[in-house]
């Protein structure tokens, strides 16, 4: 039997999250998420985008005026983590792991906790979202959800995913945390 090299589970699931993010039409930040069971089966996949039935060509949905909720994409976009939960192919999600290209916001954390996901693995954490990250971290810690950066779990997996992100959409997926 020929000895072949396999990617590890973390690389696979974060790779799926990156590929899902490549479906996003958000010009500022294309996020993806993948939920895996404890026995390494994919349960749900999602990316940040508009709810079904909303017209992608309507400029109000993609505007960046956060002072006016009617003209802010943040009012309309369903985050990748929530989409992955809503798109899950099996229930329950109890005990699963969500792989997210970006550290989840408090809204997403609420859904993650409510469906019983027990571990969050993220690719990047934006430094300028510090108060939001702290709120998310508090809820996750209080709920007993394990949180790990992919780089902590395996530098090889993090490097592989960074290369994949560059291959998928050069210049579109910024893993440095400097955009969006």
PDB file of C-alpha atoms in Angstrom:
ATOM      1  CA  UNK A   1       0.000   0.000   0.000  1.00  0.00           C
ATOM      2  CA  UNK A   2       1.310   3.418  -0.984  1.00  0.00           C
ATOM      3  CA  UNK A   3       1.944   5.870   1.870  1.00  0.00           C
ATOM      4  CA  UNK A   4       0.076   9.098   1.094  1.00  0.00           C
ATOM      5  CA  UNK A   5       0.007  12.319   3.032  1.00  0.00           C
ATOM      6  CA  UNK A   6      -3.350  13.450   4.435  1.00  0.00           C
ATOM      7  CA  UNK A   7      -4.295  16.863   5.718  1.00  0.00           C
ATOM      8  CA  UNK A   8      -5.299  16.932   9.382  1.00  0.00           C
ATOM      9  CA  UNK A   9      -8.924  17.450  10.494  1.00  0.00           C
ATOM     10  CA  UNK A  10      -8.372  21.069  11.547  1.00  0.00           C
ATOM     11  CA  UNK A  11      -6.987  21.910   8.103  1.00  0.00           C
ATOM     12  CA  UNK A  12      -9.884  20.181   6.409  1.00  0.00           C
ATOM     13  CA  UNK A  13     -12.627  21.886   8.393  1.00  0.00           C
ATOM     14  CA  UNK A  14     -11.031  25.346   8.271  1.00  0.00           C
ATOM     15  CA  UNK A  15     -10.408  24.741   4.565  1.00  0.00           C
ATOM     16  CA  UNK A  16     -14.134  24.100   4.099  1.00  0.00           C
ATOM     17  CA  UNK A  17     -14.845  27.337   6.021  1.00  0.00           C
ATOM     18  CA  UNK A  18     -12.471  29.231   3.720  1.00  0.00           C
ATOM     19  CA  UNK A  19     -14.076  27.741   0.625  1.00  0.00           C
ATOM     20  CA  UNK A  20     -17.534  28.660   1.936  1.00  0.00           C
ATOM     21  CA  UNK A  21     -16.312  32.225   2.539  1.00  0.00           C
ATOM     22  CA  UNK A  22     -15.356  32.422  -1.128  1.00  0.00           C
ATOM     23  CA  UNK A  23     -19.135  32.320  -1.894  1.00  0.00           C
ATOM     24  CA  UNK A  24     -19.750  35.565   0.013  1.00  0.00           C
ATOM     25  CA  UNK A  25     -20.604  38.664  -2.010  1.00  0.00           C
ATOM     26  CA  UNK A  26     -19.439  40.971   0.802  1.00  0.00           C
ATOM     27  CA  UNK A  27     -16.692  43.062  -0.777  1.00  0.00           C
ATOM     28  CA  UNK A  28     -15.250  44.085   2.619  1.00  0.00           C
ATOM     29  CA  UNK A  29     -14.948  40.730   4.375  1.00  0.00           C
ATOM     30  CA  UNK A  30     -15.694  37.233   3.140  1.00  0.00           C
ATOM     31  CA  UNK A  31     -16.165  34.951   6.139  1.00  0.00           C
ATOM     32  CA  UNK A  32     -17.014  31.269   6.232  1.00  0.00           C
ATOM     33  CA  UNK A  33     -17.810  28.678   8.890  1.00  0.00           C
ATOM     34  CA  UNK A  34     -17.959  24.894   9.104  1.00  0.00           C
ATOM     35  CA  UNK A  35     -19.483  22.874  11.951  1.00  0.00           C
ATOM     36  CA  UNK A  36     -17.998  19.435  12.623  1.00  0.00           C
ATOM     37  CA  UNK A  37     -19.225  16.704  14.945  1.00  0.00           C
ATOM     38  CA  UNK A  38     -17.054  15.105  17.601  1.00  0.00           C
ATOM     39  CA  UNK A  39     -16.511  12.197  15.204  1.00  0.00           C
ATOM     40  CA  UNK A  40     -15.285  14.489  12.376  1.00  0.00           C
ATOM     41  CA  UNK A  41     -18.400  14.728  10.220  1.00  0.00           C
ATOM     42  CA  UNK A  42     -19.474  18.008   8.628  1.00  0.00           C
ATOM     43  CA  UNK A  43     -22.824  19.100  10.064  1.00  0.00           C
ATOM     44  CA  UNK A  44     -23.258  22.558   8.543  1.00  0.00           C
ATOM     45  CA  UNK A  45     -21.500  25.150   6.384  1.00  0.00           C
ATOM     46  CA  UNK A  46     -22.194  28.850   5.900  1.00  0.00           C
ATOM     47  CA  UNK A  47     -20.834  32.177   4.723  1.00  0.00           C
ATOM     48  CA  UNK A  48     -21.724  35.806   5.383  1.00  0.00           C
ATOM     49  CA  UNK A  49     -24.471  36.975   3.071  1.00  0.00           C
ATOM     50  CA  UNK A  50     -27.967  38.317   2.783  1.00  0.00           C
ATOM     51  CA  UNK A  51     -31.058  36.404   3.902  1.00  0.00           C
ATOM     52  CA  UNK A  52     -32.907  34.453   1.192  1.00  0.00           C
ATOM     53  CA  UNK A  53     -35.064  36.665  -0.994  1.00  0.00           C
ATOM     54  CA  UNK A  54     -33.053  39.852  -0.450  1.00  0.00           C
ATOM     55  CA  UNK A  55     -31.738  41.329  -3.691  1.00  0.00           C
ATOM     56  CA  UNK A  56     -27.916  41.305  -3.818  1.00  0.00           C
ATOM     57  CA  UNK A  57     -27.993  44.199  -6.290  1.00  0.00           C
ATOM     58  CA  UNK A  58     -29.687  46.587  -3.812  1.00  0.00           C
ATOM     59  CA  UNK A  59     -26.899  48.998  -2.747  1.00  0.00           C
ATOM     60  CA  UNK A  60     -28.502  49.635   0.669  1.00  0.00           C
ATOM     61  CA  UNK A  61     -27.581  46.093   1.681  1.00  0.00           C
ATOM     62  CA  UNK A  62     -23.872  46.707   1.058  1.00  0.00           C
ATOM     63  CA  UNK A  63     -23.495  50.314   2.277  1.00  0.00           C
ATOM     64  CA  UNK A  64     -21.015  51.120   5.045  1.00  0.00           C
ATOM     65  CA  UNK A  65     -22.705  53.967   6.919  1.00  0.00           C
ATOM     66  CA  UNK A  66     -22.823  52.437  10.400  1.00  0.00           C
ATOM     67  CA  UNK A  67     -24.394  55.650  11.768  1.00  0.00           C
ATOM     68  CA  UNK A  68     -27.573  54.786   9.815  1.00  0.00           C
ATOM     69  CA  UNK A  69     -28.756  51.195  10.344  1.00  0.00           C
ATOM     70  CA  UNK A  70     -30.749  51.403   7.086  1.00  0.00           C
ATOM     71  CA  UNK A  71     -27.515  52.110   5.184  1.00  0.00           C
ATOM     72  CA  UNK A  72     -25.211  49.654   6.975  1.00  0.00           C
ATOM     73  CA  UNK A  73     -24.409  46.173   5.725  1.00  0.00           C
ATOM     74  CA  UNK A  74     -24.125  45.140   9.389  1.00  0.00           C
ATOM     75  CA  UNK A  75     -27.910  45.467   9.711  1.00  0.00           C
ATOM     76  CA  UNK A  76     -28.576  43.032   6.889  1.00  0.00           C
ATOM     77  CA  UNK A  77     -25.838  40.411   6.578  1.00  0.00           C
ATOM     78  CA  UNK A  78     -26.333  37.023   8.194  1.00  0.00           C
ATOM     79  CA  UNK A  79     -22.967  36.032   9.648  1.00  0.00           C
ATOM     80  CA  UNK A  80     -21.230  32.860   8.515  1.00  0.00           C
ATOM     81  CA  UNK A  81     -21.530  31.171  11.916  1.00  0.00           C
ATOM     82  CA  UNK A  82     -25.298  31.686  12.087  1.00  0.00           C
ATOM     83  CA  UNK A  83     -25.705  30.570   8.468  1.00  0.00           C
ATOM     84  CA  UNK A  84     -23.762  27.393   9.247  1.00  0.00           C
ATOM     85  CA  UNK A  85     -26.119  26.699  12.154  1.00  0.00           C
ATOM     86  CA  UNK A  86     -29.200  27.439  10.055  1.00  0.00           C
ATOM     87  CA  UNK A  87     -27.851  25.329   7.180  1.00  0.00           C
ATOM     88  CA  UNK A  88     -27.005  22.339   9.358  1.00  0.00           C
ATOM     89  CA  UNK A  89     -27.806  18.990   7.783  1.00  0.00           C
ATOM     90  CA  UNK A  90     -28.320  17.104  11.039  1.00  0.00           C
ATOM     91  CA  UNK A  91     -29.441  17.921  14.526  1.00  0.00           C
ATOM     92  CA  UNK A  92     -28.475  18.241  17.279  1.00  0.00           C
ATOM     93  CA  UNK A  93     -25.223  20.192  17.098  1.00  0.00           C
ATOM     94  CA  UNK A  94     -24.513  19.408  20.755  1.00  0.00           C
ATOM     95  CA  UNK A  95     -20.836  18.708  21.350  1.00  0.00           C
ATOM     96  CA  UNK A  96     -19.749  19.918  17.917  1.00  0.00           C
ATOM     97  CA  UNK A  97     -16.933  22.254  16.900  1.00  0.00           C
ATOM     98  CA  UNK A  98     -17.407  25.330  14.739  1.00  0.00           C
ATOM     99  CA  UNK A  99     -14.493  26.390  12.541  1.00  0.00           C
ATOM    100  CA  UNK A 100     -14.790  30.092  11.682  1.00  0.00           C
ATOM    101  CA  UNK A 101     -12.510  32.213   9.538  1.00  0.00           C
ATOM    102  CA  UNK A 102     -12.993  35.074  12.012  1.00  0.00           C
ATOM    103  CA  UNK A 103     -13.465  35.129  15.803  1.00  0.00           C
ATOM    104  CA  UNK A 104     -17.247  35.169  16.286  1.00  0.00           C
ATOM    105  CA  UNK A 105     -19.142  38.305  17.306  1.00  0.00           C
ATOM    106  CA  UNK A 106     -21.469  38.312  20.322  1.00  0.00           C
ATOM    107  CA  UNK A 107     -24.572  37.699  18.157  1.00  0.00           C
ATOM    108  CA  UNK A 108     -22.997  34.587  16.660  1.00  0.00           C
ATOM    109  CA  UNK A 109     -21.724  33.414  20.050  1.00  0.00           C
ATOM    110  CA  UNK A 110     -25.284  33.505  21.375  1.00  0.00           C
ATOM    111  CA  UNK A 111     -26.373  31.092  18.637  1.00  0.00           C
ATOM    112  CA  UNK A 112     -23.270  28.919  19.051  1.00  0.00           C
ATOM    113  CA  UNK A 113     -23.959  28.511  22.763  1.00  0.00           C
ATOM    114  CA  UNK A 114     -27.701  27.974  22.330  1.00  0.00           C
ATOM    115  CA  UNK A 115     -27.301  25.031  19.916  1.00  0.00           C
ATOM    116  CA  UNK A 116     -24.790  23.303  22.197  1.00  0.00           C
ATOM    117  CA  UNK A 117     -21.572  23.684  20.205  1.00  0.00           C
ATOM    118  CA  UNK A 118     -18.732  23.006  22.658  1.00  0.00           C
ATOM    119  CA  UNK A 119     -15.656  24.287  20.810  1.00  0.00           C
ATOM    120  CA  UNK A 120     -14.796  27.276  18.600  1.00  0.00           C
ATOM    121  CA  UNK A 121     -11.709  27.214  16.360  1.00  0.00           C
ATOM    122  CA  UNK A 122     -10.993  30.487  14.575  1.00  0.00           C
ATOM    123  CA  UNK A 123      -8.472  31.592  11.983  1.00  0.00           C
ATOM    124  CA  UNK A 124      -8.172  35.299  12.771  1.00  0.00           C
ATOM    125  CA  UNK A 125      -9.185  37.760  15.487  1.00  0.00           C
ATOM    126  CA  UNK A 126      -9.437  41.433  14.547  1.00  0.00           C
ATOM    127  CA  UNK A 127      -7.600  43.619  17.060  1.00  0.00           C
ATOM    128  CA  UNK A 128      -9.857  46.622  16.398  1.00  0.00           C
ATOM    129  CA  UNK A 129     -12.868  44.544  17.549  1.00  0.00           C
ATOM    130  CA  UNK A 130     -11.429  44.245  21.064  1.00  0.00           C
ATOM    131  CA  UNK A 131     -14.613  45.142  23.027  1.00  0.00           C
ATOM    132  CA  UNK A 132     -16.728  42.799  20.865  1.00  0.00           C
ATOM    133  CA  UNK A 133     -14.106  40.050  21.180  1.00  0.00           C
ATOM    134  CA  UNK A 134     -14.102  40.491  24.961  1.00  0.00           C
ATOM    135  CA  UNK A 135     -17.923  40.249  25.116  1.00  0.00           C
ATOM    136  CA  UNK A 136     -17.820  37.107  22.976  1.00  0.00           C
ATOM    137  CA  UNK A 137     -15.001  35.658  25.079  1.00  0.00           C
ATOM    138  CA  UNK A 138     -16.904  36.278  28.312  1.00  0.00           C
ATOM    139  CA  UNK A 139     -20.014  34.463  27.078  1.00  0.00           C
ATOM    140  CA  UNK A 140     -17.988  31.567  25.681  1.00  0.00           C
ATOM    141  CA  UNK A 141     -15.997  31.196  28.916  1.00  0.00           C
ATOM    142  CA  UNK A 142     -19.089  31.451  31.115  1.00  0.00           C
ATOM    143  CA  UNK A 143     -20.842  28.796  28.992  1.00  0.00           C
ATOM    144  CA  UNK A 144     -17.823  26.484  29.152  1.00  0.00           C
ATOM    145  CA  UNK A 145     -17.157  26.576  25.405  1.00  0.00           C
ATOM    146  CA  UNK A 146     -13.522  25.877  24.494  1.00  0.00           C
ATOM    147  CA  UNK A 147     -11.979  28.519  22.203  1.00  0.00           C
ATOM    148  CA  UNK A 148      -8.765  28.006  20.253  1.00  0.00           C
ATOM    149  CA  UNK A 149      -6.958  29.799  17.461  1.00  0.00           C
ATOM    150  CA  UNK A 150      -6.126  27.424  14.623  1.00  0.00           C
ATOM    151  CA  UNK A 151      -2.469  28.437  14.982  1.00  0.00           C
ATOM    152  CA  UNK A 152      -2.535  27.105  18.580  1.00  0.00           C
ATOM    153  CA  UNK A 153      -3.872  23.735  17.448  1.00  0.00           C
ATOM    154  CA  UNK A 154      -1.395  23.340  14.654  1.00  0.00           C
ATOM    155  CA  UNK A 155       0.909  25.773  12.893  1.00  0.00           C
ATOM    156  CA  UNK A 156       0.944  23.441   9.877  1.00  0.00           C
ATOM    157  CA  UNK A 157      -2.858  23.647   9.640  1.00  0.00           C
ATOM    158  CA  UNK A 158      -2.773  27.456   9.971  1.00  0.00           C
ATOM    159  CA  UNK A 159      -0.093  27.735   7.282  1.00  0.00           C
ATOM    160  CA  UNK A 160      -1.978  25.380   4.973  1.00  0.00           C
ATOM    161  CA  UNK A 161      -5.189  27.403   5.402  1.00  0.00           C
ATOM    162  CA  UNK A 162      -3.374  30.676   4.762  1.00  0.00           C
ATOM    163  CA  UNK A 163      -2.030  29.234   1.500  1.00  0.00           C
ATOM    164  CA  UNK A 164      -5.515  27.982   0.590  1.00  0.00           C
ATOM    165  CA  UNK A 165      -6.991  31.431   1.262  1.00  0.00           C
ATOM    166  CA  UNK A 166      -4.459  32.967  -1.118  1.00  0.00           C
ATOM    167  CA  UNK A 167      -5.288  30.387  -3.754  1.00  0.00           C
ATOM    168  CA  UNK A 168      -9.065  30.811  -3.462  1.00  0.00           C
ATOM    169  CA  UNK A 169      -9.231  34.561  -3.866  1.00  0.00           C
ATOM    170  CA  UNK A 170      -5.933  36.439  -3.938  1.00  0.00           C
ATOM    171  CA  UNK A 171      -6.410  39.772  -2.219  1.00  0.00           C
ATOM    172  CA  UNK A 172      -9.932  38.895  -0.998  1.00  0.00           C
ATOM    173  CA  UNK A 173      -9.380  36.956   2.229  1.00  0.00           C
ATOM    174  CA  UNK A 174      -7.157  39.023   4.513  1.00  0.00           C
ATOM    175  CA  UNK A 175      -5.979  36.765   7.336  1.00  0.00           C
ATOM    176  CA  UNK A 176      -3.805  39.467   8.901  1.00  0.00           C
ATOM    177  CA  UNK A 177      -6.745  41.183  10.590  1.00  0.00           C
ATOM    178  CA  UNK A 178      -5.947  44.517   8.947  1.00  0.00           C
ATOM    179  CA  UNK A 179      -9.095  45.012   6.848  1.00  0.00           C
ATOM    180  CA  UNK A 180     -12.844  45.238   7.294  1.00  0.00           C
TER     181      UNK A 180
END
